[in-house]
Short mmCIF file of C-alpha atoms and ligand atoms in Angstrom, two decimals:
data_model
loop_
_atom_site.label_atom_id
_atom_site.label_comp_id
_atom_site.label_asym_id
_atom_site.label_seq_id
_atom_site.Cartn_x
_atom_site.Cartn_y
_atom_site.Cartn_z
CA VAL A 1 -131.52 -171.75 136.40
CA THR A 2 -134.22 -174.42 136.61
CA THR A 3 -135.09 -176.74 133.74
CA PRO A 4 -138.43 -176.05 132.02
CA LEU A 5 -141.42 -178.23 132.89
CA PRO A 6 -141.92 -180.78 130.07
CA VAL A 7 -145.53 -180.44 128.88
CA GLY A 8 -147.63 -182.49 126.46
CA VAL A 9 -150.60 -181.05 124.59
CA ILE A 10 -153.34 -183.57 123.84
CA GLY A 11 -155.86 -182.41 121.23
CA CYS A 12 -154.46 -179.74 118.91
CA GLY A 13 -157.62 -178.16 117.53
CA ALA A 14 -158.86 -174.59 117.57
CA ILE A 15 -158.20 -173.64 121.18
CA ALA A 16 -154.86 -175.40 121.54
CA ARG A 17 -153.55 -173.70 118.42
CA LEU A 18 -155.00 -170.27 119.29
CA ALA A 19 -154.10 -170.28 122.98
CA HIS A 20 -152.33 -173.18 124.68
CA LEU A 21 -149.52 -173.82 122.20
CA PRO A 22 -148.46 -170.17 121.69
CA VAL A 23 -148.83 -169.39 125.40
CA LEU A 24 -146.72 -172.40 126.43
CA ALA A 25 -144.09 -171.46 123.83
CA SER A 26 -143.85 -168.01 125.42
CA LEU A 27 -143.42 -169.23 129.02
CA GLY A 28 -139.80 -169.58 130.06
CA ASP A 29 -140.46 -172.27 132.65
CA ALA A 30 -142.32 -174.74 130.41
CA ARG A 31 -141.52 -176.54 127.18
CA VAL A 32 -143.89 -178.44 124.90
CA VAL A 33 -142.14 -181.80 124.42
CA ALA A 34 -145.05 -183.73 122.91
CA VAL A 35 -148.27 -183.12 121.02
CA ALA A 36 -151.06 -185.56 120.15
CA ASP A 37 -153.94 -185.34 117.71
CA ALA A 38 -155.93 -187.94 115.81
CA ASP A 39 -155.87 -185.73 112.69
CA PRO A 40 -152.48 -185.78 110.88
CA GLY A 41 -152.93 -182.27 109.45
CA ARG A 42 -153.60 -180.77 112.87
CA LEU A 43 -150.75 -182.72 114.38
CA ALA A 44 -148.37 -181.32 111.76
CA ALA A 45 -149.63 -177.77 112.36
CA ALA A 46 -149.15 -178.20 116.12
CA ARG A 47 -145.60 -179.49 115.64
CA ALA A 48 -144.81 -176.37 113.63
CA GLN A 49 -145.92 -174.32 116.67
CA ALA A 50 -143.86 -176.44 119.07
CA PRO A 51 -140.52 -177.06 117.38
CA GLY A 52 -138.76 -180.16 118.65
CA ALA A 53 -141.92 -181.69 120.13
CA GLN A 54 -142.62 -185.36 119.45
CA GLY A 55 -145.90 -186.03 117.62
CA PHE A 56 -148.35 -188.79 118.54
CA ALA A 57 -151.54 -189.97 116.84
CA SER A 58 -153.34 -190.73 120.12
CA PRO A 59 -153.43 -189.65 123.77
CA GLU A 60 -152.52 -193.22 124.83
CA GLU A 61 -149.28 -193.14 122.83
CA LEU A 62 -148.28 -189.75 124.21
CA LEU A 63 -148.96 -190.88 127.78
CA ALA A 64 -147.03 -194.13 127.28
CA ARG A 65 -144.04 -192.78 125.40
CA SER A 66 -143.38 -189.11 126.13
CA ASP A 67 -141.41 -187.48 128.93
CA ALA A 68 -144.16 -184.94 129.64
CA ALA A 69 -144.64 -184.46 133.40
CA ALA A 70 -147.78 -182.42 132.77
CA VAL A 71 -150.42 -182.47 130.04
CA VAL A 72 -152.90 -179.95 128.70
CA ILE A 73 -156.02 -181.73 127.43
CA ALA A 74 -158.07 -179.98 124.73
CA VAL A 75 -159.79 -182.84 122.93
CA PRO A 76 -163.54 -182.58 122.18
CA THR A 77 -165.60 -182.57 125.37
CA SER A 78 -166.93 -186.13 125.03
CA HIS A 79 -163.31 -187.40 125.25
CA HIS A 80 -162.39 -185.36 128.35
CA ALA A 81 -163.21 -187.98 130.99
CA ALA A 82 -161.40 -190.93 129.36
CA CYS A 83 -158.39 -188.84 128.42
CA ALA A 84 -158.00 -187.16 131.82
CA THR A 85 -158.52 -190.43 133.70
CA ALA A 86 -155.73 -192.05 131.66
CA ALA A 87 -153.46 -189.05 132.24
CA PHE A 88 -153.98 -189.19 136.01
CA ALA A 89 -153.45 -192.97 136.00
CA SER A 90 -150.05 -192.32 134.39
CA GLY A 91 -149.15 -189.88 137.19
CA ARG A 92 -149.30 -186.68 135.14
CA HIS A 93 -150.31 -183.21 136.26
CA VAL A 94 -153.36 -182.27 134.20
CA TYR A 95 -154.85 -179.04 132.88
CA LEU A 96 -158.20 -180.20 131.53
CA GLU A 97 -160.21 -177.90 129.31
CA LYS A 98 -163.78 -177.23 130.41
CA PRO A 99 -166.30 -178.71 130.87
CA LEU A 100 -164.85 -181.47 133.08
CA ALA A 101 -167.10 -184.11 131.48
CA THR A 102 -170.49 -184.56 129.85
CA SER A 103 -172.22 -185.95 132.99
CA VAL A 104 -171.86 -185.95 136.77
CA ALA A 105 -171.20 -189.72 136.76
CA GLU A 106 -168.29 -189.29 134.33
CA ALA A 107 -167.02 -186.24 136.20
CA ARG A 108 -166.97 -188.13 139.51
CA GLY A 109 -164.82 -190.82 137.89
CA VAL A 110 -162.24 -188.24 136.80
CA VAL A 111 -162.19 -186.62 140.24
CA GLY A 112 -161.61 -190.06 141.79
CA ALA A 113 -158.64 -190.69 139.45
CA TRP A 114 -157.25 -187.24 140.30
CA ARG A 115 -157.49 -187.77 144.06
CA GLN A 116 -155.76 -191.13 143.68
CA ALA A 117 -152.95 -189.64 141.58
CA GLY A 118 -152.38 -186.75 143.99
CA THR A 119 -151.13 -184.58 141.12
CA VAL A 120 -152.34 -181.13 140.05
CA GLY A 121 -155.81 -181.25 138.50
CA ALA A 122 -156.62 -177.87 136.96
CA ILE A 123 -159.82 -177.10 135.05
CA GLY A 124 -159.93 -174.66 132.13
CA PHE A 125 -162.14 -172.03 133.76
CA ASN A 126 -159.61 -169.45 132.59
CA TYR A 127 -161.99 -166.50 132.79
CA ARG A 128 -161.57 -166.49 136.57
CA GLN A 129 -158.08 -165.22 135.76
CA ASN A 130 -159.30 -162.51 133.39
CA PRO A 131 -158.34 -159.29 135.21
CA LEU A 132 -161.90 -157.93 134.99
CA TYR A 133 -163.46 -161.04 136.53
CA ALA A 134 -160.66 -161.25 139.12
CA ALA A 135 -161.32 -157.62 140.10
CA ALA A 136 -165.09 -158.23 140.14
CA ALA A 137 -164.71 -161.14 142.54
CA ALA A 138 -162.40 -159.13 144.81
CA GLN A 139 -164.73 -156.11 144.80
CA VAL A 140 -167.89 -158.09 145.49
CA ARG A 141 -166.17 -159.87 148.36
CA ALA A 142 -164.88 -156.53 149.70
CA GLY A 143 -168.44 -155.18 149.80
CA ALA A 144 -168.11 -152.63 146.95
CA ILE A 145 -171.80 -153.08 146.06
CA GLY A 146 -173.01 -153.86 149.57
CA GLU A 147 -174.75 -157.19 150.04
CA PRO A 148 -175.07 -158.98 146.65
CA ILE A 149 -178.68 -159.92 145.93
CA ALA A 150 -178.84 -161.05 142.30
CA ILE A 151 -176.83 -161.74 139.15
CA ARG A 152 -177.83 -161.21 135.53
CA ALA A 153 -175.40 -162.50 132.93
CA ALA A 154 -175.21 -163.27 129.20
CA PHE A 155 -172.60 -165.25 127.28
CA SER A 156 -173.20 -165.51 123.56
CA THR A 157 -171.34 -166.10 120.31
CA THR A 158 -171.99 -166.94 116.70
CA ALA A 159 -169.67 -169.88 116.48
CA THR A 160 -169.13 -171.00 112.90
CA HIS A 161 -168.65 -174.65 113.92
CA ALA A 162 -166.43 -175.00 110.86
CA ASP A 163 -163.86 -176.85 112.97
CA GLY A 164 -165.92 -178.87 115.36
CA ALA A 165 -169.08 -180.60 114.20
CA TRP A 166 -169.11 -182.29 117.62
CA ARG A 167 -170.29 -178.95 119.09
CA THR A 168 -173.57 -179.05 117.18
CA GLN A 169 -175.05 -182.09 118.94
CA ARG A 170 -175.52 -182.97 122.60
CA ALA A 171 -174.74 -186.63 121.97
CA THR A 172 -171.21 -185.67 120.92
CA GLY A 173 -170.69 -183.30 123.86
CA GLY A 174 -172.04 -180.19 122.17
CA GLY A 175 -174.66 -177.62 123.10
CA VAL A 176 -174.41 -174.27 124.80
CA LEU A 177 -174.84 -175.56 128.36
CA LEU A 178 -171.61 -177.56 128.34
CA ASP A 179 -169.84 -175.03 126.13
CA LEU A 180 -170.69 -171.59 127.56
CA ALA A 181 -172.97 -172.00 130.59
CA SER A 182 -170.25 -174.13 132.24
CA HIS A 183 -168.04 -170.97 132.37
CA HIS A 184 -170.74 -168.64 133.69
CA VAL A 185 -171.89 -171.11 136.34
CA ASP A 186 -168.28 -171.22 137.51
CA LEU A 187 -168.06 -167.42 137.53
CA VAL A 188 -171.27 -167.15 139.54
CA ARG A 189 -169.73 -169.49 142.15
CA HIS A 190 -166.39 -167.69 142.05
CA VAL A 191 -167.64 -164.11 142.21
CA THR A 192 -170.19 -164.75 144.97
CA GLY A 193 -168.50 -167.56 146.89
CA ARG A 194 -171.94 -169.25 147.00
CA GLU A 195 -173.06 -172.68 145.76
CA VAL A 196 -175.96 -173.36 143.40
CA GLU A 197 -178.78 -175.21 145.16
CA ARG A 198 -181.53 -175.36 142.53
CA VAL A 199 -181.90 -174.75 138.79
CA SER A 200 -184.73 -174.00 136.37
CA ALA A 201 -183.90 -173.92 132.67
CA GLU A 202 -185.29 -173.68 129.17
CA VAL A 203 -183.17 -175.05 126.33
CA ARG A 204 -183.81 -174.28 122.65
CA SER A 205 -182.37 -175.35 119.30
CA HIS A 206 -182.23 -172.51 116.74
CA ARG A 207 -179.27 -173.14 114.43
CA THR A 208 -177.83 -176.24 116.08
CA GLU A 209 -178.97 -178.61 118.83
CA HIS A 210 -179.34 -176.96 122.27
CA ASP A 211 -177.64 -173.78 121.09
CA THR A 212 -179.59 -171.40 123.35
CA ALA A 213 -180.64 -171.58 126.99
CA ALA A 214 -182.01 -169.50 129.84
CA LEU A 215 -181.21 -170.57 133.40
CA LEU A 216 -182.47 -169.42 136.77
CA LEU A 217 -180.16 -170.42 139.62
CA ALA A 218 -181.03 -170.35 143.31
CA LEU A 219 -177.83 -169.92 145.33
CA THR A 220 -177.11 -170.44 149.01
CA GLY A 221 -177.93 -167.41 151.13
CA GLY A 222 -180.95 -166.40 149.05
CA LEU A 223 -179.07 -165.06 146.00
CA THR A 224 -180.50 -165.65 142.52
CA ALA A 225 -178.79 -165.65 139.13
CA GLN A 226 -180.31 -165.36 135.68
CA LEU A 227 -178.12 -166.64 132.81
CA LEU A 228 -178.71 -166.33 129.08
CA VAL A 229 -176.35 -168.37 126.88
CA SER A 230 -176.35 -168.81 123.12
CA LEU A 231 -174.23 -170.14 120.26
CA ALA A 232 -176.52 -168.38 117.78
CA SER A 233 -176.28 -164.66 118.43
CA VAL A 234 -173.94 -161.69 119.04
CA GLU A 235 -170.47 -161.80 120.62
CA GLU A 236 -171.15 -160.93 124.24
CA ASP A 237 -169.85 -161.79 127.68
CA ARG A 238 -171.58 -159.57 130.19
CA PHE A 239 -171.96 -160.21 133.90
CA GLU A 240 -173.84 -157.94 136.28
CA VAL A 241 -174.02 -158.26 140.05
CA TYR A 242 -176.80 -156.34 141.78
CA GLY A 243 -176.17 -155.37 145.39
CA THR A 244 -177.84 -153.36 148.12
CA ALA A 245 -175.33 -150.51 147.63
CA GLY A 246 -174.81 -150.59 143.85
CA LYS A 247 -174.32 -152.71 140.75
CA LEU A 248 -171.11 -154.13 139.31
CA VAL A 249 -170.71 -154.79 135.58
CA VAL A 250 -168.14 -156.86 133.68
CA ASP A 251 -168.34 -156.47 129.91
CA ARG A 252 -165.41 -158.65 128.90
CA TYR A 253 -165.29 -157.78 125.20
CA ARG A 254 -166.16 -154.09 125.34
CA ALA A 255 -164.92 -152.61 128.62
CA LEU A 256 -161.44 -152.12 130.03
CA ASP A 257 -162.49 -151.90 133.64
CA VAL A 258 -165.15 -153.14 136.03
CA GLY A 259 -168.13 -150.78 136.05
CA ILE A 260 -169.72 -149.82 139.35
CA GLU A 261 -173.11 -148.16 139.19
CA PRO A 262 -174.24 -146.35 142.34
CA VAL A 263 -177.70 -147.03 143.77
CA SER A 264 -178.89 -143.58 142.73
CA ALA A 265 -179.50 -142.90 139.03
CA VAL A 266 -178.01 -139.41 139.46
CA ARG A 267 -174.22 -139.33 139.31
CA SER A 268 -172.53 -137.21 141.95
CA PRO A 269 -169.23 -135.40 141.18
CA ALA A 270 -167.53 -138.01 143.40
CA ASP A 271 -168.98 -140.82 141.25
CA ARG A 272 -167.65 -139.14 138.10
CA LEU A 273 -164.22 -138.76 139.64
CA GLN A 274 -164.18 -142.42 140.62
CA ARG A 275 -165.11 -143.39 137.07
CA LEU A 276 -162.24 -141.34 135.69
CA ALA A 277 -159.83 -142.90 138.16
CA ARG A 278 -160.97 -146.37 137.07
CA ARG A 279 -160.33 -145.48 133.41
CA VAL A 280 -156.79 -144.38 134.21
CA ARG A 281 -156.13 -147.54 136.23
CA ALA A 282 -157.46 -149.59 133.28
CA MET A 283 -154.74 -148.48 130.88
CA PRO A 284 -152.19 -151.24 131.69
CA TYR A 285 -154.99 -153.77 131.20
CA ALA A 286 -155.72 -152.32 127.76
CA LEU A 287 -152.11 -153.00 126.73
CA THR A 288 -152.08 -156.51 128.17
CA LYS A 289 -155.33 -157.28 126.38
CA LEU A 290 -153.97 -156.05 123.05
CA ARG A 291 -150.86 -158.21 123.35
CA SER A 292 -152.72 -161.38 124.41
CA VAL A 293 -153.65 -164.40 122.30
CA GLY A 294 -157.16 -163.78 121.02
CA HIS A 295 -157.06 -160.49 123.01
CA GLU A 296 -157.80 -162.59 126.09
CA PRO A 297 -155.13 -162.42 128.82
CA SER A 298 -156.63 -165.20 130.94
CA PHE A 299 -155.31 -168.08 128.82
CA ARG A 300 -151.75 -167.05 129.62
CA LEU A 301 -152.46 -166.38 133.31
CA ALA A 302 -154.21 -169.74 133.71
CA MET A 303 -151.39 -171.63 131.98
CA LYS A 304 -148.76 -169.79 134.06
CA ALA A 305 -150.57 -170.74 137.26
CA PHE A 306 -150.81 -174.37 136.13
CA VAL A 307 -147.12 -174.58 135.25
CA ALA A 308 -146.14 -173.01 138.60
CA ALA A 309 -148.42 -175.40 140.53
CA ALA A 310 -147.10 -178.45 138.63
CA ARG A 311 -143.48 -177.41 139.15
CA ASP A 312 -143.93 -176.82 142.87
CA GLY A 313 -146.33 -179.74 143.38
CA ARG A 314 -148.94 -177.55 145.04
CA ALA A 315 -152.70 -177.25 144.60
CA MET A 316 -154.19 -174.86 142.09
CA SER A 317 -157.54 -173.08 141.91
CA PRO A 318 -159.85 -173.58 140.06
CA ASP A 319 -159.47 -177.34 140.24
CA LEU A 320 -161.47 -180.41 139.24
CA SER A 321 -163.85 -180.05 142.19
CA ASP A 322 -164.91 -176.72 140.65
CA GLY A 323 -165.27 -178.57 137.34
CA LEU A 324 -167.54 -181.13 139.02
CA ALA A 325 -169.68 -178.42 140.67
CA SER A 326 -170.26 -176.82 137.27
CA VAL A 327 -171.19 -180.11 135.58
CA ALA A 328 -173.66 -180.82 138.41
CA VAL A 329 -175.45 -177.52 137.66
CA ILE A 330 -175.44 -178.19 133.90
CA GLU A 331 -176.90 -181.65 134.41
CA ALA A 332 -179.62 -180.23 136.68
CA ALA A 333 -180.40 -177.59 134.02
CA GLU A 334 -180.80 -180.28 131.37
CA ARG A 335 -183.15 -182.24 133.61
CA SER A 336 -185.11 -179.09 134.43
CA ALA A 337 -185.56 -178.30 130.74
CA ALA A 338 -186.61 -181.87 129.97
CA GLU A 339 -189.04 -182.20 132.91
CA GLY A 340 -190.33 -178.63 133.06
CA ARG A 341 -189.64 -178.10 136.77
CA PRO A 342 -186.89 -176.81 139.09
CA ILE A 343 -184.23 -179.40 139.92
CA ALA A 344 -182.09 -179.60 143.07
CA VAL A 345 -178.37 -179.75 142.32
CA ALA A 346 -176.60 -182.95 143.38
CA PRO A 347 -173.94 -182.32 146.06
CA ALA A 348 -170.70 -181.67 144.22
CA THR A 349 -168.40 -183.81 146.33
CA ALA A 350 -167.09 -186.93 144.62
N1 LIG B 401 -161.54 -172.32 128.05
C1 LIG B 401 -162.10 -171.88 126.94
O1 LIG B 401 -162.48 -170.74 126.88
C2 LIG B 401 -162.25 -172.81 125.77
C3 LIG B 401 -162.35 -172.28 124.48
C4 LIG B 401 -162.50 -173.16 123.41
C5 LIG B 401 -162.55 -174.52 123.63
N2 LIG B 401 -162.49 -175.02 124.89
C6 LIG B 401 -162.59 -176.48 125.14
O2 LIG B 401 -161.49 -177.13 124.53
C7 LIG B 401 -161.89 -178.36 123.96
C8 LIG B 401 -161.48 -178.39 122.49
O3 LIG B 401 -162.18 -177.37 121.79
P1 LIG B 401 -161.74 -176.90 120.33
O4 LIG B 401 -162.57 -175.73 120.00
O5 LIG B 401 -160.27 -176.76 120.27
O6 LIG B 401 -162.23 -178.17 119.47
P2 LIG B 401 -161.67 -178.69 118.06
O7 LIG B 401 -162.67 -179.62 117.52
O8 LIG B 401 -161.21 -177.53 117.24
O9 LIG B 401 -160.33 -179.49 118.47
C9 LIG B 401 -160.33 -180.78 119.04
C10 LIG B 401 -159.08 -181.51 118.52
O10 LIG B 401 -159.00 -182.79 119.14
C11 LIG B 401 -158.66 -183.77 118.15
N3 LIG B 401 -159.17 -185.06 118.61
C12 LIG B 401 -160.44 -185.52 118.55
N4 LIG B 401 -160.52 -186.72 119.16
C13 LIG B 401 -159.28 -187.00 119.63
C14 LIG B 401 -158.74 -188.08 120.34
N5 LIG B 401 -159.47 -189.12 120.73
N6 LIG B 401 -157.43 -188.04 120.63
C15 LIG B 401 -156.65 -187.00 120.25
N7 LIG B 401 -157.12 -185.93 119.59
C16 LIG B 401 -158.42 -185.94 119.27
C17 LIG B 401 -159.30 -183.27 116.88
O11 LIG B 401 -158.64 -183.81 115.73
C18 LIG B 401 -159.12 -181.75 117.00
O12 LIG B 401 -157.87 -181.35 116.45
C19 LIG B 401 -163.40 -178.47 124.19
O13 LIG B 401 -163.64 -179.31 125.28
C20 LIG B 401 -163.84 -177.06 124.51
O14 LIG B 401 -164.92 -177.03 125.40
C21 LIG B 401 -162.32 -174.19 125.95
#
């Protein structure tokens, strides 16, 4: 019997309380030994979810005084860089919520601190671990839709912002590009295995600042991706990959399996049979989804992978270099929107 990995949770707001704290409490090989939040009410609520954990009013105190070997950082985005840099400087393994930082310059600093620490540096692109996205990536790479030629994706929500006023302004790390586009840019890279070379974007403010954006990404190898992201509309996470031999569809909220549309609009009996087989195979996923925090299995899978990597001292994917690549695309999109022209993406290496 091995002793559980001592973990600290820094920032105990909406996502930590919905996902990280309950998931960590359910993992046998990890134990939350410390929690930190600047807000006393949230700190108390977090301690109730992690019985026996020490409470701290700041990240600095937790890093200086707790026995945590690993930390999960879920403070507001504008605090990510400073908090993660301090955690790496103290020798901790870090699971940093997305986006890595609010600018490429900041992100490079964190990556530098991570490389120096030599510890695990995971980034919260948990949807890579969602079984639908994992299957989509495997199928695209296995040639299920032939040669991929284009992606069309939408990620949208009507966030109430009741909990986080910081989300409503870019200056405080808000806006849909950092919040939602960061995930889809990562999924485009993950599913295709290609890098983004150039970005064109339009950014709009409907309910809150920069809450809606349209992006056109030019990827290596001639692939293009069209992304629509919004914090002001329906709940949707839909990702379609067009290929020379068919189209693949992930509809994360509404489907239980990855859809594959044949090139022909007419379905053959074989196509129908394949669809039925996919539905049957999807049943275990339906159960997992129902039992998951927020009906989203990827938070648990991502946290499990982080704990395993930290315990064994081995690298984990996605890591902070993926976080940096995403921030580089977001920054290029912001410049494109501001200057009204396509912008080349800065090389992602730190
Ligand atoms: N992976 C995902 O799908 C996902 C989902 C939601 C949020 N997130 C990310 O998680 C982060 C937190 O989001 P949230 O929705 O939980 O926000 P939130 O505002 O609900 O929570 C942030 C918490 O941090 C605390 N805090 C603020 N400044 C602090 C500081 N300096 N030190 C310690 N605590 C501090 C606040 O009191 C609050 O409790 C964001 O970066 C967001 O992008 C990721």
